[in-house]
PDB file of C-alpha atoms and ligand atoms in Angstrom:
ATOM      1  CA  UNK A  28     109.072 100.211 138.425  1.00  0.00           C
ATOM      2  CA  UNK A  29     110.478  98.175 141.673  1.00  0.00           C
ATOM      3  CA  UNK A  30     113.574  96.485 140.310  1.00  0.00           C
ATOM      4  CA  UNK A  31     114.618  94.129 142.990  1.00  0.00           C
ATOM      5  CA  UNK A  32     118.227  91.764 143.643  1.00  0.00           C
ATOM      6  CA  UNK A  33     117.824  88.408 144.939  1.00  0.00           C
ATOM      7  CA  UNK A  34     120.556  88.966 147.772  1.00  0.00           C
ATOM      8  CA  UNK A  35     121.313  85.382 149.154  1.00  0.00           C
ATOM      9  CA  UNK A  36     124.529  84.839 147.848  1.00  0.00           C
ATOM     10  CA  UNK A  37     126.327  85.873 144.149  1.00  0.00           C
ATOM     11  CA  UNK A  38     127.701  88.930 142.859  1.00  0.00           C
ATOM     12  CA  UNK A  39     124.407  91.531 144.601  1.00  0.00           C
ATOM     13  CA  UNK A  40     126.510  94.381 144.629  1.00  0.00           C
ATOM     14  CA  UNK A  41     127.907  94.712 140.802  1.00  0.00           C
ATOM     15  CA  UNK A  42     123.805  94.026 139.569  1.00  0.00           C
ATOM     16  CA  UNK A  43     122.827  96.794 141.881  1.00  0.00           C
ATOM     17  CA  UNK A  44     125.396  99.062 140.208  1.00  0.00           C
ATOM     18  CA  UNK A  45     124.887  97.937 136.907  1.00  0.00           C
ATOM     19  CA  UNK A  46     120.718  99.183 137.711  1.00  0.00           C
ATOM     20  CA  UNK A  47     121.931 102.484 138.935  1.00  0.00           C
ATOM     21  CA  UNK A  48     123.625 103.154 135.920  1.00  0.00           C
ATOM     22  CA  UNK A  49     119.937 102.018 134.113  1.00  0.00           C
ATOM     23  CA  UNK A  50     118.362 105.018 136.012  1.00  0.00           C
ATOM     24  CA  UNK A  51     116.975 102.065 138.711  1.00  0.00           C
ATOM     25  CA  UNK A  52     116.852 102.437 142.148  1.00  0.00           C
ATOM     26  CA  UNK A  53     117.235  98.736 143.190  1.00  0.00           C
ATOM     27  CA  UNK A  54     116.538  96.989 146.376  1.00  0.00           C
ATOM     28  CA  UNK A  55     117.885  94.436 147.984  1.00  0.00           C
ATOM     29  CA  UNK A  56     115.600  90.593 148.162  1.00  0.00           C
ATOM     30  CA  UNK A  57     116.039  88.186 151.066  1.00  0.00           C
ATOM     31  CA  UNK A  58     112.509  87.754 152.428  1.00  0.00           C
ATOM     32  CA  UNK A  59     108.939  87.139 150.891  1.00  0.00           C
ATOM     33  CA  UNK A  60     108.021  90.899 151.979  1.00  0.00           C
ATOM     34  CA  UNK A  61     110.680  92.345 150.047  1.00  0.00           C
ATOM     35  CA  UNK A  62     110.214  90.177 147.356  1.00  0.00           C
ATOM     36  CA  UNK A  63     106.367  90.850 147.090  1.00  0.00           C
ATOM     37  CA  UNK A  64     107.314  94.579 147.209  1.00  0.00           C
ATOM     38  CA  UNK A  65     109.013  94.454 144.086  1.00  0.00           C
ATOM     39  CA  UNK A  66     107.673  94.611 140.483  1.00  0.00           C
ATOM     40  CA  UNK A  67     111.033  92.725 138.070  1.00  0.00           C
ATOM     41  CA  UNK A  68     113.833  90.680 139.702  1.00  0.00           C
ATOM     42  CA  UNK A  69     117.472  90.316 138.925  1.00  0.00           C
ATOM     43  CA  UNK A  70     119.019  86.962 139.941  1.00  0.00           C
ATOM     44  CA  UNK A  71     122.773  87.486 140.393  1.00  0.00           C
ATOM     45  CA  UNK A  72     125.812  85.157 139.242  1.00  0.00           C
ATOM     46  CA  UNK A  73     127.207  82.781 142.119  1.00  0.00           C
ATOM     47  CA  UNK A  74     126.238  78.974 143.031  1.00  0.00           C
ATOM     48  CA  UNK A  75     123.161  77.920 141.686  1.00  0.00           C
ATOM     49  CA  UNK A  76     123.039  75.298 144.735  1.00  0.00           C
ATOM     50  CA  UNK A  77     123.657  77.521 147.477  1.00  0.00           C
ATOM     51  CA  UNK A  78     121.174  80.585 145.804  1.00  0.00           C
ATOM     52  CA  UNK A  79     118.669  77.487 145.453  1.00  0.00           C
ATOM     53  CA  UNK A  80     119.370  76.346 149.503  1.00  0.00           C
ATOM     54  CA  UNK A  81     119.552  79.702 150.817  1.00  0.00           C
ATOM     55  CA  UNK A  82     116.267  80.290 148.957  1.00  0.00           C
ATOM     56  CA  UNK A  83     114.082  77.697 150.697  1.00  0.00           C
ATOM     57  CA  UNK A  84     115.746  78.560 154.275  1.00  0.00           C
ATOM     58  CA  UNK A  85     114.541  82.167 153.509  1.00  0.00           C
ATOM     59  CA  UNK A  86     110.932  80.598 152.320  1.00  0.00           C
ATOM     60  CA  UNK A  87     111.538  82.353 149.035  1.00  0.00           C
ATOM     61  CA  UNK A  88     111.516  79.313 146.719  1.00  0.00           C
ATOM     62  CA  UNK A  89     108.327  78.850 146.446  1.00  0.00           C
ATOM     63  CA  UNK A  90     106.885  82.851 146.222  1.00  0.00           C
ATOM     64  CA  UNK A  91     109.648  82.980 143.684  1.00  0.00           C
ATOM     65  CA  UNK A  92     108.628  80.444 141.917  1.00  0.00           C
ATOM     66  CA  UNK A  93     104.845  81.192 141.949  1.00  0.00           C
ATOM     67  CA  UNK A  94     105.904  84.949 141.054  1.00  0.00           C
ATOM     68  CA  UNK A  95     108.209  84.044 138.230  1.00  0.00           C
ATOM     69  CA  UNK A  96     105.013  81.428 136.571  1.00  0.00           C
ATOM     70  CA  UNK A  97     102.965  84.683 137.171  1.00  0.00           C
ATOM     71  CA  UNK A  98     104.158  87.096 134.855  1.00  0.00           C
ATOM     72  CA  UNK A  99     107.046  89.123 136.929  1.00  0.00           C
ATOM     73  CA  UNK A 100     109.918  89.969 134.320  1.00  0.00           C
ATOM     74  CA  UNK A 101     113.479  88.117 136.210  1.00  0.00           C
ATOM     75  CA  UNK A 102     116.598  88.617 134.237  1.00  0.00           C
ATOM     76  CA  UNK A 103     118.969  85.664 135.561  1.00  0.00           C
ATOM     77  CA  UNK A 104     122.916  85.796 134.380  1.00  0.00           C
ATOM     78  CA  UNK A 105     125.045  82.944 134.821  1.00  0.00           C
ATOM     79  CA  UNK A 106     123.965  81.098 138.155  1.00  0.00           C
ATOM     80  CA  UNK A 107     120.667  83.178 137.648  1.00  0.00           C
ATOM     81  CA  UNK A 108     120.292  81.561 134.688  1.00  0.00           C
ATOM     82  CA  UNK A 109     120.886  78.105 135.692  1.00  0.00           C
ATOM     83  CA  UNK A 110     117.972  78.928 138.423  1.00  0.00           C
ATOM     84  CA  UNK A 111     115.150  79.902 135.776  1.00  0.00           C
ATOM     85  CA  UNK A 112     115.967  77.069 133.821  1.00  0.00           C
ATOM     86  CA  UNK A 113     113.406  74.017 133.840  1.00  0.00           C
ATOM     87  CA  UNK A 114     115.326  72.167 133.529  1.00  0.00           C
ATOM     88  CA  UNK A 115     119.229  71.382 134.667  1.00  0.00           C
ATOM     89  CA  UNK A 116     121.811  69.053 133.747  1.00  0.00           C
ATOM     90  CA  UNK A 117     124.909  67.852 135.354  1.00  0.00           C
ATOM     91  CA  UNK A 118     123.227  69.106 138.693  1.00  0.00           C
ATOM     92  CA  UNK A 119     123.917  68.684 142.389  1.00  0.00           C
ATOM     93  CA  UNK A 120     121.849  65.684 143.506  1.00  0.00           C
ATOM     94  CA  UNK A 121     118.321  67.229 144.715  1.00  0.00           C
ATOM     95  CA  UNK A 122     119.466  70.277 143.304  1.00  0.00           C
ATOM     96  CA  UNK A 123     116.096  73.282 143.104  1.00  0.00           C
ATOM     97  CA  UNK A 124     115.473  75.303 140.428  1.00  0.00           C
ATOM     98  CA  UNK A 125     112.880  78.099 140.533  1.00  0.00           C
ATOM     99  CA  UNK A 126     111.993  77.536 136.734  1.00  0.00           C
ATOM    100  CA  UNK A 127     109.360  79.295 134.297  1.00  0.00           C
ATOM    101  CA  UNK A 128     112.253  79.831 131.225  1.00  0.00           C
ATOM    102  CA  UNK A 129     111.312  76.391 129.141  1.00  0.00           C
ATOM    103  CA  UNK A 130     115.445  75.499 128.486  1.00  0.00           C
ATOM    104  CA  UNK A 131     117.409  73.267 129.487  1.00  0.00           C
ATOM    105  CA  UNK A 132     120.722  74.435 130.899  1.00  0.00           C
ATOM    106  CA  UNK A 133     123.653  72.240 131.372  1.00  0.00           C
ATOM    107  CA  UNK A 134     126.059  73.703 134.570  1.00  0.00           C
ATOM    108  CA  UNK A 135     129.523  74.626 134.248  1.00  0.00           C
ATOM    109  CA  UNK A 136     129.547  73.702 130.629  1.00  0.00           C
ATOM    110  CA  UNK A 137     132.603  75.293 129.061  1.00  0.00           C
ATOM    111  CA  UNK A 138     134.699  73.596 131.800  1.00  0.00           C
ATOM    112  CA  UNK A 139     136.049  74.198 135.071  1.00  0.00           C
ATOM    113  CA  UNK A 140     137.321  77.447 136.815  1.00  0.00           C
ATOM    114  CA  UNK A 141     140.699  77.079 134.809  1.00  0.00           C
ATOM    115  CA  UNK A 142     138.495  77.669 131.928  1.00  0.00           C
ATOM    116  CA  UNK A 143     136.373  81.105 132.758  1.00  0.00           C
ATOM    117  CA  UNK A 144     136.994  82.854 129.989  1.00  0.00           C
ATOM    118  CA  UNK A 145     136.241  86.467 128.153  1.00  0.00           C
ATOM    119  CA  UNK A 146     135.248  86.582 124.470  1.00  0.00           C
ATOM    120  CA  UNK A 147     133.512  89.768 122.591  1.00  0.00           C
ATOM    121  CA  UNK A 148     130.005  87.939 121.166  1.00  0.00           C
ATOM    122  CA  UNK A 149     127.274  89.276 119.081  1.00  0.00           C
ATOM    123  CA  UNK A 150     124.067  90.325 120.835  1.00  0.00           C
ATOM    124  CA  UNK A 151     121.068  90.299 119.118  1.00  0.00           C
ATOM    125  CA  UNK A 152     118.889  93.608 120.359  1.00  0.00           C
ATOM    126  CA  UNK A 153     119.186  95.154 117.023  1.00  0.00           C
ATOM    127  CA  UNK A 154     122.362  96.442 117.337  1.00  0.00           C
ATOM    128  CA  UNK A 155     126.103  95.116 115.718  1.00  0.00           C
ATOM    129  CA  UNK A 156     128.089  96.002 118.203  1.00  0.00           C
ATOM    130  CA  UNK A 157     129.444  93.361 119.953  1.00  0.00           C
ATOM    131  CA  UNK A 158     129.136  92.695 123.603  1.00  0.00           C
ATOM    132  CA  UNK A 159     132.357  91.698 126.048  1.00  0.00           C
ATOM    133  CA  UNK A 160     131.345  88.444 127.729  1.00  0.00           C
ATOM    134  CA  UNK A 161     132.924  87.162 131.186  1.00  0.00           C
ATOM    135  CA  UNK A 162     131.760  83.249 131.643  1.00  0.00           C
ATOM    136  CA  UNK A 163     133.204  82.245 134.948  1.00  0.00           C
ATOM    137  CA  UNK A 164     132.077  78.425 135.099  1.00  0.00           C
ATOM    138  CA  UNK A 165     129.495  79.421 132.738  1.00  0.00           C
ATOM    139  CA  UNK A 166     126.281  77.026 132.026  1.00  0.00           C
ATOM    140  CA  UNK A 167     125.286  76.920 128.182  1.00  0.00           C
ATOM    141  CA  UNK A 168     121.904  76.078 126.997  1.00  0.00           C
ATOM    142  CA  UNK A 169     121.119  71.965 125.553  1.00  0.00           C
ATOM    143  CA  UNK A 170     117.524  72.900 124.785  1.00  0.00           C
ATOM    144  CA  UNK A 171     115.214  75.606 124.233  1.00  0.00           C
ATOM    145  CA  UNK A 172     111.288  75.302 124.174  1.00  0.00           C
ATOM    146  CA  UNK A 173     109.339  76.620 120.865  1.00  0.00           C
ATOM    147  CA  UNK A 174     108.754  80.108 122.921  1.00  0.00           C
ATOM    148  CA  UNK A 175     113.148  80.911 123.737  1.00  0.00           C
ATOM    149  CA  UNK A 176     114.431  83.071 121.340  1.00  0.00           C
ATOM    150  CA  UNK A 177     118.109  82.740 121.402  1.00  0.00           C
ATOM    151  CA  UNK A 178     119.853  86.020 121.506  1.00  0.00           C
ATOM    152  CA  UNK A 179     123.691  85.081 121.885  1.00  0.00           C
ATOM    153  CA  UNK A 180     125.607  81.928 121.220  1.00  0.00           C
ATOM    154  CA  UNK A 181     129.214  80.709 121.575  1.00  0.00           C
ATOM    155  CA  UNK A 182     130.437  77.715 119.261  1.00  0.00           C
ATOM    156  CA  UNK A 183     126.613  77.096 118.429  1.00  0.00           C
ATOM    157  CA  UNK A 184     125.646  76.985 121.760  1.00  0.00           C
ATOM    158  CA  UNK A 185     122.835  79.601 123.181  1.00  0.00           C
ATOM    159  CA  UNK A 186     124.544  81.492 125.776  1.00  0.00           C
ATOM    160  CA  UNK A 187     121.346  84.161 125.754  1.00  0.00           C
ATOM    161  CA  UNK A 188     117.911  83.931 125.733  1.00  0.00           C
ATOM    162  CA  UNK A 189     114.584  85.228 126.033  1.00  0.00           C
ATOM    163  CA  UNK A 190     111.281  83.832 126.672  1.00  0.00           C
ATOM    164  CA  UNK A 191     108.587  87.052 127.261  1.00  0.00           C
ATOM    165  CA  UNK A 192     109.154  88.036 130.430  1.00  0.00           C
ATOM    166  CA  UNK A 193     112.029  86.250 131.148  1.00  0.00           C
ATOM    167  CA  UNK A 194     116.136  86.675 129.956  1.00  0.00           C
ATOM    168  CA  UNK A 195     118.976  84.663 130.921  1.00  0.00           C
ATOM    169  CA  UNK A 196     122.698  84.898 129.750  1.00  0.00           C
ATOM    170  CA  UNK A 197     125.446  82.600 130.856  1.00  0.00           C
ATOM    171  CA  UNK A 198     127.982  85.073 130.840  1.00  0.00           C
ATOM    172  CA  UNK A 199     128.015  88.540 133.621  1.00  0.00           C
ATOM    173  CA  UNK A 200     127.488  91.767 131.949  1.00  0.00           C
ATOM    174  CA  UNK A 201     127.585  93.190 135.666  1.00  0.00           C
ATOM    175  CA  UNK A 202     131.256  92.071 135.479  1.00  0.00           C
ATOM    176  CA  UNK A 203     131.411  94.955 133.148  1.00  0.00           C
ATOM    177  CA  UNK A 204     131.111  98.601 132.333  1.00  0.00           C
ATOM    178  CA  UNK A 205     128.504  98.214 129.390  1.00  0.00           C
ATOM    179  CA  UNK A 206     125.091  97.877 130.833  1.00  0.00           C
ATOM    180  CA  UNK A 207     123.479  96.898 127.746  1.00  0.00           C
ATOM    181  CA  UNK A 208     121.979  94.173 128.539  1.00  0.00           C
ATOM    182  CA  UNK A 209     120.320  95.336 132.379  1.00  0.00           C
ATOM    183  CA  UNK A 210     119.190  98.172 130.189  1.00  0.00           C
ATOM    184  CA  UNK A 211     117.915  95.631 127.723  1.00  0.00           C
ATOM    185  CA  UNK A 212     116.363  94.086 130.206  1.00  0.00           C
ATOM    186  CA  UNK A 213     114.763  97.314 131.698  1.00  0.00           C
ATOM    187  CA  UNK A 214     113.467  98.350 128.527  1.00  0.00           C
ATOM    188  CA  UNK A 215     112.888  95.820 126.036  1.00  0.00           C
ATOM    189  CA  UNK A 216     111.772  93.088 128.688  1.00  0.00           C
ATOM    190  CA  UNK A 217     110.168  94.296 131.893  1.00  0.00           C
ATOM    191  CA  UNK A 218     108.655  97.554 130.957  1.00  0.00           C
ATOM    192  CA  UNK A 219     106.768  95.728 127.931  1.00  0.00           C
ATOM    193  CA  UNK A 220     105.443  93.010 130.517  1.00  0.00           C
ATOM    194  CA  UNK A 221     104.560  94.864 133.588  1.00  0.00           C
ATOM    195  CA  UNK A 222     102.658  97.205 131.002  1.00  0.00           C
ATOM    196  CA  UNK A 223     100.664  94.174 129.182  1.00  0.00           C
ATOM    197  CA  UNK A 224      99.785  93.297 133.363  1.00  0.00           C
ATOM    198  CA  UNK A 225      98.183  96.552 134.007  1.00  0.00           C
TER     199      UNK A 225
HETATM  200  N1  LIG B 319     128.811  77.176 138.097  1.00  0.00           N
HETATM  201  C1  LIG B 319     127.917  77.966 138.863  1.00  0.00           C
HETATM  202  C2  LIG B 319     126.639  77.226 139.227  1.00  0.00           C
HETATM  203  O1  LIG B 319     126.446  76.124 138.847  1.00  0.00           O
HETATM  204  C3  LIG B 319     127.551  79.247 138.135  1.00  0.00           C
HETATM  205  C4  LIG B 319     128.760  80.125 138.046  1.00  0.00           C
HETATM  206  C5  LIG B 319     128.471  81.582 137.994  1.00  0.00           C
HETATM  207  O2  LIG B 319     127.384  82.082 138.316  1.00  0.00           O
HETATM  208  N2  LIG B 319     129.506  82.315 137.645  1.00  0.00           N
HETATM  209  O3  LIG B 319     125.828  77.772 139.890  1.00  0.00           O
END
């Protein structure tokens, strides 16, 4: 499997380590070649608008997009998640979304910088251990469509989910040293799809 990093702008380098560590040999995404060359996409933690802008400059939006509606398993954390979401509150004005995940995210939720915060939150992959959580101007989710399991929440609000072949989590595991949820990702979410394609 091609595991790829949407490398516009966001925190590239810790996702690519974090998918090392998986037993992934991750490339790098800037251009519709490289992204039709990969098979599952990460979309890193950053600014949602710039990720979004840099995206259409690079003519990724729409192949993205297209890609995403198609089947290929994205894992999105924080501003990654904010860019799967359908839809987006408290946006940017004209602010682009790639979409597919059927939530509705609301940006920079818990507050502003001052407020990132760290907070050890159950994860719901069958395990009880809990997972240490970085939200750094962290979206939560309003919404969620009949499909989005919720997988993690904070004060009653979903800060993971899951819809088939897509996750999103406010918060940045990549931030940290457990790579439960990339692996997670690797082998509960993409494997599973990219199987059910062939
Ligand atoms: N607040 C940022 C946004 O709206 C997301 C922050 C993050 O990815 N840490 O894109």
């Amino acid at each position: 499997m091609k595991v790829g990093v949407l490398a516009l702008q966001g925190d590239v380098r810790e996702h690519i380590s974090a998918l090392i560590a998986c037993g992934v040999q991750p490339t790098t995404v800037r251009r519709p070649s490289e992204l039709a060359a990969v098979d599952a996409l990460v979309l890193p933690g950053g600014e949602s608008t710039t990720i979004a802008q840099l995206a259409e400059i690079f003519g990724l939006l729409e192949p993205l997009a297209r890609r995403i509606a198609a089947g290929m398993p994205v894992y999105g954390s924080c501003a990654g998640m904010i860019l799967l979401a359908d839809e987006i509150l408290d946006a940017k004005e004209g602010q682009k979304t790639f979409g597919g995940l059927d939530i509705t995210v609301r940006r920079n939720a818990f507050g502003r910088q001052v407020d990132s915060f760290e907070s050890d939150i159950a994860f719901n992959d069958g395990s009880t251990d809990l997972i240490r959580a970085v939200f750094i101007r962290a979206p939560w989710v309003e919404r969620v469509g009949k499909n989005v399991e919720v997988l993690a929440s904070v004060d009653s609000h979903p800060v993971a989910v899951r819809s088939g072949h897509l996750l999103a989590t406010s918060f940045h595991p990549e931030l940290t040293a457990d790579h439960r949820i990339h692996r997670y990702f690797i082998e509960e979410v993409a494997k599973p799809a990219l199987q059910k394609v062939q």
